[in-house]
Short mmCIF file of C-alpha atoms and ligand atoms in Angstrom, two decimals:
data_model
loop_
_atom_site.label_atom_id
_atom_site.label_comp_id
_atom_site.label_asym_id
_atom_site.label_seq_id
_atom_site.Cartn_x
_atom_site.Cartn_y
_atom_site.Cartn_z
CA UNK Z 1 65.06 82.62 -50.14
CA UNK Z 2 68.92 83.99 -50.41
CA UNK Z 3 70.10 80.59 -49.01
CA UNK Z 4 67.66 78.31 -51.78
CA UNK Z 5 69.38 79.66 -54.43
CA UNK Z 6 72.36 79.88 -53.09
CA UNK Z 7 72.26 75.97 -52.49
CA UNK Z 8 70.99 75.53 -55.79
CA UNK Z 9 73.50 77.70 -57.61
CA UNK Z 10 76.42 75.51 -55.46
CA UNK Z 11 75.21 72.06 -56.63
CA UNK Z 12 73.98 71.62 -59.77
CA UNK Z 13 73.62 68.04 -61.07
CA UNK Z 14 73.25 67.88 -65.01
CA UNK Z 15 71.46 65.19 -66.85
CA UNK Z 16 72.37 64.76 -70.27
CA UNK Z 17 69.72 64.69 -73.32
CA UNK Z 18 71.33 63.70 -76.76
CA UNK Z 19 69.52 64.02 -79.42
CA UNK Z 20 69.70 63.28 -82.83
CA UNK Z 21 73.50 64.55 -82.79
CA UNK Z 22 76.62 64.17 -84.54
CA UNK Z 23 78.07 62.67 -81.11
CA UNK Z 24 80.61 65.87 -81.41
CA UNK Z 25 78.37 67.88 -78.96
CA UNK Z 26 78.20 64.98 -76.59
CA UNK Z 27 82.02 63.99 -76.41
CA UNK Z 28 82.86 68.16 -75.66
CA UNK Z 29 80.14 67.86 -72.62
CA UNK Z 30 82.26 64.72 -71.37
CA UNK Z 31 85.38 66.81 -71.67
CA UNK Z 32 83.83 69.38 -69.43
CA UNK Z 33 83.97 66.35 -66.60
CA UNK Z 34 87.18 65.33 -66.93
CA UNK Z 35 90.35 65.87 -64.80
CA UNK Z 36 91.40 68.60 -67.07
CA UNK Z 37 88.18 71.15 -66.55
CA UNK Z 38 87.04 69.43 -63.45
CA UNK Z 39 83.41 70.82 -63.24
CA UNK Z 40 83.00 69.26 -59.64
CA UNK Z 41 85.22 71.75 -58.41
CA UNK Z 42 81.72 74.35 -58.19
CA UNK Z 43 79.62 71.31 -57.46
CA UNK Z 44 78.41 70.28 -60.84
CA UNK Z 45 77.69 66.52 -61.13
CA UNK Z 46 76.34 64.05 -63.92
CA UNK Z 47 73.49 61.83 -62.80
CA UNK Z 48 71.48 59.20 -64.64
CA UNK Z 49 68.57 59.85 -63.49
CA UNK Z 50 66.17 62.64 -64.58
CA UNK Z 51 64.69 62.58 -61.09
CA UNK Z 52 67.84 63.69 -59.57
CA UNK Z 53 68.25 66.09 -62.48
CA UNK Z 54 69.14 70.45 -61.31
CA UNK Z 55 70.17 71.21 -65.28
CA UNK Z 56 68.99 69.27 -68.42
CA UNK Z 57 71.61 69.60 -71.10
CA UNK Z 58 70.59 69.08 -74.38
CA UNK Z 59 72.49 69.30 -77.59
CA UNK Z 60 71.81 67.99 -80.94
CA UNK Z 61 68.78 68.34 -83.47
CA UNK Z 62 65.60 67.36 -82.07
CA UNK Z 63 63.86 65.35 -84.65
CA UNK Z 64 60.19 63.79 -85.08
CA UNK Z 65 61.15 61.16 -82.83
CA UNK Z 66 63.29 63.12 -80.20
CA UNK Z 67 60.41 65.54 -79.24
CA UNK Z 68 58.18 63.25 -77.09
CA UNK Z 69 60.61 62.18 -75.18
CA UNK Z 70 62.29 65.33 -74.61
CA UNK Z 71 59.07 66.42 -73.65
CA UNK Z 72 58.76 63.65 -71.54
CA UNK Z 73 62.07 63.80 -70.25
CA UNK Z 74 61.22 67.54 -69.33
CA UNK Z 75 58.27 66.31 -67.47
CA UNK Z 76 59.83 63.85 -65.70
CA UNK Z 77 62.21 66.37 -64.15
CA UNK Z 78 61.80 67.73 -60.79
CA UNK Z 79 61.42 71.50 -61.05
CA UNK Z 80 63.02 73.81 -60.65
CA UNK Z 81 65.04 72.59 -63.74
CA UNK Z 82 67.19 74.53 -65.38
CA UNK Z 83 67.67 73.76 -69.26
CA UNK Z 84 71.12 74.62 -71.38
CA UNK Z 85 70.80 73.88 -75.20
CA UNK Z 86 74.19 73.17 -76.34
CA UNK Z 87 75.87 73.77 -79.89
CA UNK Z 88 74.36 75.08 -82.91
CA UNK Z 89 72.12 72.26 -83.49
CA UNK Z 90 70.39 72.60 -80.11
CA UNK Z 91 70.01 76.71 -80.74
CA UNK Z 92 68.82 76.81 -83.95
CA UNK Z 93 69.03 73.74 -85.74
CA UNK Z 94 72.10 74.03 -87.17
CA UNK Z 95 73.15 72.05 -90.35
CA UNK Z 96 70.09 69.90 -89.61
CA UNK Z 97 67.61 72.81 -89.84
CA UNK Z 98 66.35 71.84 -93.10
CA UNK Z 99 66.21 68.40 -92.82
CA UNK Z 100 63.00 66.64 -93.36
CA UNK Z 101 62.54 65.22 -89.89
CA UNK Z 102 63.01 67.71 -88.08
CA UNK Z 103 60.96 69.01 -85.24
CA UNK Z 104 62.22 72.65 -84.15
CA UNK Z 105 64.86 73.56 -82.27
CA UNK Z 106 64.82 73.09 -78.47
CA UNK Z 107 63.13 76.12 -77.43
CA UNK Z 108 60.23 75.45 -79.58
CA UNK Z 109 59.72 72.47 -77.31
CA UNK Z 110 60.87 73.32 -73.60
CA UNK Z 111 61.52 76.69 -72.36
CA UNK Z 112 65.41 77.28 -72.69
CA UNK Z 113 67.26 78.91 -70.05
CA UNK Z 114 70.50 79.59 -71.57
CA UNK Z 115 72.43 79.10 -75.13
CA UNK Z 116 75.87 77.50 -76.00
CA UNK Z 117 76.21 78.23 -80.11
CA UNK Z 118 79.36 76.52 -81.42
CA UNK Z 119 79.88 73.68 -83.30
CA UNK Z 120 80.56 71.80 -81.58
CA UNK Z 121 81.01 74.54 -78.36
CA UNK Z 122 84.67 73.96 -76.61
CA UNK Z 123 84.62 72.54 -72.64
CA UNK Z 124 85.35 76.67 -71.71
CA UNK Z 125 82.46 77.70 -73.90
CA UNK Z 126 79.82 75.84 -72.12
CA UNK Z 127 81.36 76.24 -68.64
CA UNK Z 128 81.03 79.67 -69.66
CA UNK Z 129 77.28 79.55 -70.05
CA UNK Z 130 76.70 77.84 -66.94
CA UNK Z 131 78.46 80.48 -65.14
CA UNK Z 132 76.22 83.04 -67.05
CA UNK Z 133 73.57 81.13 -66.63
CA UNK Z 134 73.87 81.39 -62.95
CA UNK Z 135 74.90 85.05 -63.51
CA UNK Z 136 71.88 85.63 -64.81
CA UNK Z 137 69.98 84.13 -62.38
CA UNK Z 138 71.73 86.38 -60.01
CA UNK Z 139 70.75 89.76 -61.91
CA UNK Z 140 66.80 88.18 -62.26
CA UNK Z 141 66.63 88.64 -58.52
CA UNK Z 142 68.17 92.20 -58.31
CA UNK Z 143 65.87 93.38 -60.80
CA UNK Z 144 62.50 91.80 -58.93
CA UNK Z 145 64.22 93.33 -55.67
CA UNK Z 146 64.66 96.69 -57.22
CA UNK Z 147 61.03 96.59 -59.11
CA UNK W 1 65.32 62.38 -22.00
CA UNK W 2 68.63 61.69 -21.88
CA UNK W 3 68.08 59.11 -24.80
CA UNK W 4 66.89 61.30 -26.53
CA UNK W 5 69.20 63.44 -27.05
CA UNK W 6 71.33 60.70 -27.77
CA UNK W 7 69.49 59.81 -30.53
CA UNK W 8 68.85 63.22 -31.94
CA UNK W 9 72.05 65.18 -31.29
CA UNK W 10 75.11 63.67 -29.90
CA UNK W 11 76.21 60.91 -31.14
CA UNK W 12 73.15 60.19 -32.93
CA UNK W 13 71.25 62.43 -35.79
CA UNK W 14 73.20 65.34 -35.81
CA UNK W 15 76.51 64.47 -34.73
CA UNK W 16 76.89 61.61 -36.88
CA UNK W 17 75.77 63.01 -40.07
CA UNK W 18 77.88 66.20 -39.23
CA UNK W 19 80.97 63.82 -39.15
CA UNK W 20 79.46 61.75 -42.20
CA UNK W 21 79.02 64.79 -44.20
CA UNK W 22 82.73 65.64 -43.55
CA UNK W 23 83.96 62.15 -44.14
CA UNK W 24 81.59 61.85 -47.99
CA UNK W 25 83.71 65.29 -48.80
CA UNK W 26 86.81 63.78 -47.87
CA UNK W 27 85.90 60.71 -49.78
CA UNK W 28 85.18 63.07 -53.17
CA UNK W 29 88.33 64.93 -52.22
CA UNK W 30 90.49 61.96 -52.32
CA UNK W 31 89.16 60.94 -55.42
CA UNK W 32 89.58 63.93 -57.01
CA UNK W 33 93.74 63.65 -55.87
CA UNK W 34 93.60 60.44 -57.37
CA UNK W 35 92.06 61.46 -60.47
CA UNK W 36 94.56 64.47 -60.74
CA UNK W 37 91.57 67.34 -59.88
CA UNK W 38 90.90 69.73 -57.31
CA UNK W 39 87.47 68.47 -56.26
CA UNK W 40 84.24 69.88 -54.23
CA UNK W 41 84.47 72.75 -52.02
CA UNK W 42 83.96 71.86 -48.05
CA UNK W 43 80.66 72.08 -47.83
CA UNK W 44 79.65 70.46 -51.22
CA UNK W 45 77.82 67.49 -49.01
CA UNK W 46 75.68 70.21 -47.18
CA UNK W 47 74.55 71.98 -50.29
CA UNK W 48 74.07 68.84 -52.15
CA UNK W 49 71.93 67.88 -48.45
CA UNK W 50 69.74 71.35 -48.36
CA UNK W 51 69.33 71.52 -52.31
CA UNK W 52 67.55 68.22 -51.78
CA UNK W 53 66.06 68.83 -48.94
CA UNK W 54 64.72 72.81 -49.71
CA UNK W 55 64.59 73.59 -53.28
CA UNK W 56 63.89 70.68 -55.40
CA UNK W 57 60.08 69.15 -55.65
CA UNK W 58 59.26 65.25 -54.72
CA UNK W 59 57.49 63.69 -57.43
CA UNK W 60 56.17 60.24 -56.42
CA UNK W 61 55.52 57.43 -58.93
CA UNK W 62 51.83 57.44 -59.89
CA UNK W 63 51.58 53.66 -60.32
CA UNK W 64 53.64 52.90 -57.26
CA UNK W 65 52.56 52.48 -53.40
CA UNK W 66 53.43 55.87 -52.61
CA UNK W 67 53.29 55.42 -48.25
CA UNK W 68 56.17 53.08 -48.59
CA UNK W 69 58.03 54.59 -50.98
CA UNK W 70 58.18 57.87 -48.53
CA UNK W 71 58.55 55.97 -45.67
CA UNK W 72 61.65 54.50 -46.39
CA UNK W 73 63.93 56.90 -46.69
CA UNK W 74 62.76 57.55 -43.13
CA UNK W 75 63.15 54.12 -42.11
CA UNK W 76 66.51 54.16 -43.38
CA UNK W 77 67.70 57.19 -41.64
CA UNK W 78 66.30 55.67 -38.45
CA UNK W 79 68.12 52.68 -38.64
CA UNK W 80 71.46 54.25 -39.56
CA UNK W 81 70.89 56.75 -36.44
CA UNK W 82 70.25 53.79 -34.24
CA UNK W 83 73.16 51.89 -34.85
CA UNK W 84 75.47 55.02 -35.06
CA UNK W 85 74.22 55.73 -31.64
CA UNK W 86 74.74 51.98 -30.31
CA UNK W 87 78.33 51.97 -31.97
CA UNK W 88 79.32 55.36 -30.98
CA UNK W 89 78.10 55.09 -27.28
CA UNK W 90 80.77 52.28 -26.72
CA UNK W 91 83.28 53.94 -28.41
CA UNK W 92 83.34 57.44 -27.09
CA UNK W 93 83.17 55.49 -23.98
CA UNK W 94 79.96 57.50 -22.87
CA UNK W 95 78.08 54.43 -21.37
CA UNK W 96 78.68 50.78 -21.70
CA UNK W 97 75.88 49.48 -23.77
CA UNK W 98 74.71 46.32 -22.64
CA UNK W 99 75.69 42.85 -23.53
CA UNK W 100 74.40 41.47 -26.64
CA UNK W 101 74.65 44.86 -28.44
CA UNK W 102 77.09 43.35 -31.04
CA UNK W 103 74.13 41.50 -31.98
CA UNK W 104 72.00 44.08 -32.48
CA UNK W 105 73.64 46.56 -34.32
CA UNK W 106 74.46 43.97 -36.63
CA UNK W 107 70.81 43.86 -37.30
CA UNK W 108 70.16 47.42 -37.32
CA UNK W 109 73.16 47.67 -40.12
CA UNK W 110 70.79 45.73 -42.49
CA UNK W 111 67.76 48.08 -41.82
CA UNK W 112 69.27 51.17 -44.72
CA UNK W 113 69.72 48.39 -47.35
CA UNK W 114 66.76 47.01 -46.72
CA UNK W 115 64.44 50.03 -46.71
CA UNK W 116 65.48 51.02 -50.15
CA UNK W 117 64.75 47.24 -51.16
CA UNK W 118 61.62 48.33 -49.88
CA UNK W 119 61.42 52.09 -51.57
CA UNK W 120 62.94 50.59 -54.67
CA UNK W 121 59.96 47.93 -54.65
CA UNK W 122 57.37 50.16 -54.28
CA UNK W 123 58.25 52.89 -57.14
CA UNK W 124 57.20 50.33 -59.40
CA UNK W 125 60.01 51.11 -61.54
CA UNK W 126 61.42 48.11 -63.80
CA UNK W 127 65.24 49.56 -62.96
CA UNK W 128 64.52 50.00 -59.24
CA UNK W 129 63.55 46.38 -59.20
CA UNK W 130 66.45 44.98 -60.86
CA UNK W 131 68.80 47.31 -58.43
CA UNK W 132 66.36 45.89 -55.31
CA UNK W 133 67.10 42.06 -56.87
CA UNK W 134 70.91 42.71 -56.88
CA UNK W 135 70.74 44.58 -53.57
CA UNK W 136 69.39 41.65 -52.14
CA UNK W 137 71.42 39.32 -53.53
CA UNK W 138 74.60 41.49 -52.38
CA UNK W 139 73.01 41.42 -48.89
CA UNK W 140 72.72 37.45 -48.99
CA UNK W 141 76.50 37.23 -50.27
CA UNK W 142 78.48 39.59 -47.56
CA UNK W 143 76.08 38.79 -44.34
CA UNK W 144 77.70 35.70 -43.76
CA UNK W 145 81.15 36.95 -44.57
CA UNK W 146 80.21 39.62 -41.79
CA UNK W 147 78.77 37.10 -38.87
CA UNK W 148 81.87 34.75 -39.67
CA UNK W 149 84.46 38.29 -38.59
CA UNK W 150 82.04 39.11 -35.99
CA UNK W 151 82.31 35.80 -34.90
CA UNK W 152 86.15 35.73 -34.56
CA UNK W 153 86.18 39.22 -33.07
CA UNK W 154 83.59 37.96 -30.51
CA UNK W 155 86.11 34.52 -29.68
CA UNK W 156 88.89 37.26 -29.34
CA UNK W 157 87.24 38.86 -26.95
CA UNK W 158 87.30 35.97 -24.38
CA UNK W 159 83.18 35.11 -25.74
CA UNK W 160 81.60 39.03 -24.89
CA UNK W 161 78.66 40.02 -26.97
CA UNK W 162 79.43 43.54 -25.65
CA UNK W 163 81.02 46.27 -27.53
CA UNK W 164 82.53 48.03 -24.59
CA UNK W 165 83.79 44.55 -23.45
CA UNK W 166 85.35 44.13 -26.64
CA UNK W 167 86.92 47.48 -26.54
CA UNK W 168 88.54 46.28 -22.63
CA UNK W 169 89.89 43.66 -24.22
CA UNK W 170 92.16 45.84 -26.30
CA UNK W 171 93.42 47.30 -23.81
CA UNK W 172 96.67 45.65 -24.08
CA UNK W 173 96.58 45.40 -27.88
CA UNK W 174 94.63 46.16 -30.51
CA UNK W 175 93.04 43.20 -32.40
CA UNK W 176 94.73 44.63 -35.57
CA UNK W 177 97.61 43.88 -34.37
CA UNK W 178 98.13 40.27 -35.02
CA UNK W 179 97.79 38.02 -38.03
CA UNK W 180 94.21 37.13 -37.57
CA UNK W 181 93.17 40.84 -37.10
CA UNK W 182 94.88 42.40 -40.49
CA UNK W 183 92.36 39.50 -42.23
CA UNK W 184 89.47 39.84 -40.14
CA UNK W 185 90.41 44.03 -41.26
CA UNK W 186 90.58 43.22 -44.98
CA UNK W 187 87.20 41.05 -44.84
CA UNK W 188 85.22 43.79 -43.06
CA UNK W 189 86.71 46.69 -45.07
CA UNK W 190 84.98 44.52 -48.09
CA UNK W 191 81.54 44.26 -46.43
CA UNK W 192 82.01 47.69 -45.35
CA UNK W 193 82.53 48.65 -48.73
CA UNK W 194 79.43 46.59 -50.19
CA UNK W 195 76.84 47.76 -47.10
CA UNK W 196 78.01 51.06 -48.27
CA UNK W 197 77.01 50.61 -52.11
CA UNK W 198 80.58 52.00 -53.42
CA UNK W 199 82.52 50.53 -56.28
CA UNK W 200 83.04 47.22 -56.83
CA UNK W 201 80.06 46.46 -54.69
CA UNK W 202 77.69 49.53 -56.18
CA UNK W 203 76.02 47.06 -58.46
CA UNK W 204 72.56 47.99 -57.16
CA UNK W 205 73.02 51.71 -57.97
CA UNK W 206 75.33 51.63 -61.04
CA UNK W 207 74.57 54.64 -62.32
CA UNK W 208 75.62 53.81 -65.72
CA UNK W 209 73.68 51.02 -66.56
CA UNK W 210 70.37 50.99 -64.49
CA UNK W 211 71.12 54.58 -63.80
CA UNK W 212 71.05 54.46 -60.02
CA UNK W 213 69.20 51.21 -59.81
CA UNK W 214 67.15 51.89 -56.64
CA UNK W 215 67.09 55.59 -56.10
CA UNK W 216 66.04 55.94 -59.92
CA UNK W 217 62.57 57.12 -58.71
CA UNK W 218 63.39 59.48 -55.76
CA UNK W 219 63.93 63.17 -55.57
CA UNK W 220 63.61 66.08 -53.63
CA UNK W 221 63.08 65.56 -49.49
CA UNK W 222 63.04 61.96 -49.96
CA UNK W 223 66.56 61.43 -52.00
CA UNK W 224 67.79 63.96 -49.20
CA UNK W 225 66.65 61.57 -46.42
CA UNK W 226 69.12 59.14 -48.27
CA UNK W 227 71.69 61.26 -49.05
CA UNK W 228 71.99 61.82 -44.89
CA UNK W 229 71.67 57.78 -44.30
CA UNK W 230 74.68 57.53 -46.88
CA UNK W 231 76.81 60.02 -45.02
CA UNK W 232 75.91 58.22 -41.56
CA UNK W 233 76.97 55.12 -42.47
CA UNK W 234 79.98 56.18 -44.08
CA UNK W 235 80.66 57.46 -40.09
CA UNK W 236 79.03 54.75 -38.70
CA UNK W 237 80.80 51.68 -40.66
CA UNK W 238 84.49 52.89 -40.19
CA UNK W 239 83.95 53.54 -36.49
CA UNK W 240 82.15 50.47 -35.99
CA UNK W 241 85.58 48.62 -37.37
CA UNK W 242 87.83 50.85 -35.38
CA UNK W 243 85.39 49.99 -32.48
CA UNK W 244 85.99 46.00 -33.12
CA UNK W 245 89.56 46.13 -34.42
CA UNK W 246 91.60 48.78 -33.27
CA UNK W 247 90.19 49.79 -30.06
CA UNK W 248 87.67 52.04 -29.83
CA UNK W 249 87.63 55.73 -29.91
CA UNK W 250 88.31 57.53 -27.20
CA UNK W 251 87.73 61.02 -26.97
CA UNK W 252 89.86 62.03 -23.74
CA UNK W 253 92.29 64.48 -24.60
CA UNK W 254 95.57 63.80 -26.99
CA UNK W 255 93.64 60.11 -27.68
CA UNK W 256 91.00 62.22 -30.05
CA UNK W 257 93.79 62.51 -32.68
CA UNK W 258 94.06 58.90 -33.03
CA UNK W 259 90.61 58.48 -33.10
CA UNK W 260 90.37 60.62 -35.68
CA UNK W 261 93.16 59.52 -37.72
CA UNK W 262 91.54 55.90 -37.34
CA UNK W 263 88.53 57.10 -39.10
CA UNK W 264 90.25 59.10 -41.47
CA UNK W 265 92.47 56.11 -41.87
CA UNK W 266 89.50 53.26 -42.65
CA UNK W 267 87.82 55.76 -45.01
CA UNK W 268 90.94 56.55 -46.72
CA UNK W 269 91.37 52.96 -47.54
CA UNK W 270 87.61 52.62 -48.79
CA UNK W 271 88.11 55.36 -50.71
CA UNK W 272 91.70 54.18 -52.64
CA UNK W 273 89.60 50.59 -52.89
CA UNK W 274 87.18 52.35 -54.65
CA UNK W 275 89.17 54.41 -56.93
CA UNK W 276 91.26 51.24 -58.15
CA UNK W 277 88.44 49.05 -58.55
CA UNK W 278 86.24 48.67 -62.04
CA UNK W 279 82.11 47.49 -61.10
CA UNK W 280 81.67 43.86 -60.41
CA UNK W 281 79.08 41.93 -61.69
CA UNK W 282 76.26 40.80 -59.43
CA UNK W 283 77.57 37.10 -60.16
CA UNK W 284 81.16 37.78 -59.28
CA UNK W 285 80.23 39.62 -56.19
CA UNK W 286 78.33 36.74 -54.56
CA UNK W 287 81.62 34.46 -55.87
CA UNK W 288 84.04 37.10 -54.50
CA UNK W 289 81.81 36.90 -51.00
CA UNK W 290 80.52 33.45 -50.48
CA UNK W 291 83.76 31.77 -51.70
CA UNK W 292 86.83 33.78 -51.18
CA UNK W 293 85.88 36.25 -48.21
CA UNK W 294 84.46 33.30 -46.45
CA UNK W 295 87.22 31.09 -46.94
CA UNK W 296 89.45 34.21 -45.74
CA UNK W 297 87.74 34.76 -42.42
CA UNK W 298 87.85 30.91 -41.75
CA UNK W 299 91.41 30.83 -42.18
CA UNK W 300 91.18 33.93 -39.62
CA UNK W 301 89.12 31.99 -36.82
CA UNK W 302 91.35 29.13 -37.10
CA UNK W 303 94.41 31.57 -36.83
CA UNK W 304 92.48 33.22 -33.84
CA UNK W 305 91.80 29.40 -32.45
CA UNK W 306 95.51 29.44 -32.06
CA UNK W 307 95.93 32.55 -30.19
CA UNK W 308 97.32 34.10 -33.30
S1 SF4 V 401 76.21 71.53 -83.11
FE1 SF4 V 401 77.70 70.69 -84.52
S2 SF4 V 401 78.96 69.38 -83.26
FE2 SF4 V 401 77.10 69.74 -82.13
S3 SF4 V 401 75.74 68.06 -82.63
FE3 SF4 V 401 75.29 69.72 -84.06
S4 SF4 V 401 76.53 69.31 -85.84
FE4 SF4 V 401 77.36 68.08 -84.16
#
């Protein structure tokens, strides 16, 4: 069991889900792949495939017309699949909330593993939820072992 | 018995996709120097191999044939272990081979690209089939470009189909050495570069358009099964050159350092090729192939008819 997770935690491949977002979420997610923040460094990859998919990020307000196929998307993922909502329109909504399309925010739809609020987040920020992410992951199993 | 464990442990399975594994990391390393980054830890290609392999599920396509769509991944990792064995044999100077083996692990090359063809084909995927169509299509363009090389190697070596022949012959010299061996090296570094999907020649998988073309469907085990094919033939392809151009690789004492610096060496250069290099089109491939390589390893055999 210690060495699954242990695999897991060391290569995470991350499939990106925009959705209905002001494209300011998705160009700080690039950043986090670039030379200067280097994510590959602890393993963590962008595929284009869902099938291939450890993490689904998703940032941006989930509309009407966003929810099926995040759902679908979801679904199409092999499990275990971790999910990240990024920026303050994947928490809560964000300036979108009271728009008349829209469809919840994305823990009303998927179950969310971990938040990055921000607005858009910076590279560091979200790096820093993966990390607590895993973290957290970590502390999950202590408690079970200790219950 | 004996065989056996050729196949399974050294050189075959295990040794070669040890080595492979090693190579892939050196090939992300590199790239990350080039791209000014620090780049994946050792043993990124064995966690990237076990997460497959342990953790994640395997979802098959529900409209798709689902035995052959399992199946080859297996099929592919048999025929990369084959021919790593038949190269590696030869070149580590364990046994001779036999005559004709040139030959045949020039067929058992083809057997990876053509099982995902075949696993592509069956996940009844409309992206898988347009990465199978252009993998085909690639296979069609750089086969001929790879028989014409073989060809000239094969002339070089006084007309021996046999690998460890081939590697006598160099005794005095290395093929590489001459005129007609630095083209004969540029023409197979290009095949090995599009029998080993990478950029220019990773039209079937580009990730950014068909998003990985044929593997779109796989996961889990399966994608695993092809992970380990990719990091054999990554071994397998840069020893088979150093086998036909530069000697062999001998593992007697002081000569391993060459041999691995050989290896090291080819990889390298697929690795800067690919780093310098935007995607190709599936048009411009088969132009780059059928036209210019082939016209380049003419003007090789008629360089080698000449002793040159
Ligand atoms: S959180 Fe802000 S930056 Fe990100 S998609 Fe929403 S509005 Fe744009």
């Amino acid at each position: 069991m210690a060495l699954k997770d242990y695999v897991f935690k060391k290569s995470l491949w991350v499939f990106h889900f925009g959705g209905a977002s002001c494209n300011n979420c998705d160009i700080e997610i690039l950043d986090c792949l670039t030379p200067r923040f280097d994510v590959e460094r602890f393993g963590i990859k962008l595929v284009g495939s869902v099938r291939h998919a450890d993490v689904l990020l998703v940032n941006g307000s989930i509309n009407v017309r966003d929810k099926d196929r995040l759902l679908e998307i979801y679904r199409q993922a092999p499990k275990p699949v971790l999910v990240i909502a990024i920026g303050a329109c994947g928490c809560t909504g964000g300036i979108f909330a009271e728009s008349f399309n829209f469809a919840g925010p994305v823990d009303k739809i998927i179950p969310v593993d971990a938040y990055v609020p921000g607005c858009p987040p910076k590279p560091e920020a979200i790096i820093a939820g993966i990390v607590a992410l895993i973290n957290k992951k970590k502390a999950e199993k202590e408690v079970e072992h200790a219950a | 018995m004996k065989e056996l464990f050729y196949f399974l442990v050294y050189p075959g399975l295990a040794f070669a996709a040890t080595v492979g594994g090693i190579l892939s990391w050196f090939d992300r390393k590199v790239t990350a120097w080039v791209q000014f980054r620090k780049g994946p830890p050792f043993l990124q290609p064995l966690f990237d191999f076990l997460k497959l392999l342990l953790v994640k599920e395997t979802i098959v396509p529900a409209k798709g044939s689902v035995y052959t769509f399992l199946l080859a991944p297996i099929l592919s990792l048999f025929g990369a272990s084959i021919s790593a064995v038949l190269v590696l044999l030869p070149a580590f100077g364990i046994n001779a081979g036999f005559s004709g083996d040139i030959i045949v692990i020039f067929y058992l090359m083809n057997i990876p690209p053509i099982a995902y063809i075949l696993g592509a084909m069956a996940s009844a995927n409309p992206l898988a089939s347009v990465g199978a169509s252009r993998e085909i299509k690639l296979i069609i363009s750089y086969e001929l470009t790879f028989i014409l090389a073989l060809g000239a190697i094969i002339y070089k070596a006084g007309m021996s189909l046999s690998l460890a022949d081939i590697i006598a012959a160099q005794s005095g010299g290395v093929f590489a050495g001459s005129v007609s061996g630095i083209l004969l090296l540029i023409a197979l570094l290009f095949c090995a570069q599009a029998k080993l999907g990478l950029v220019p020649f990773d039209i079937a998988e580009a990730e950014t358009e068909i998003n990985h073309g044929s593997f779109i469907e796989y996961s889990g085990a399966p994608l695993a099964l092809i992970y380990l094919t990719k990091y054999i033939m990554l071994f397998t392809l840069p020893a088979f050159i150093a086998v036909v151009l530069f000697g062999g690789l001998s593992v007697e004492g002081p000569q391993i350092i060459y041999s691995v610096l050989k290896v090291f060496g080819l990889v390298l250069l697929v690795t800067l090729i690919r780093n310098t290099n935007p995607r190709l089109k599936i048009k411009q491939a088969m132009r780059f192939f059928l036209l210019w390589m082939n016209l380049f390893v003419i003007i090789a055999f008629v360089l080698t008819l000449f002793g040159l």
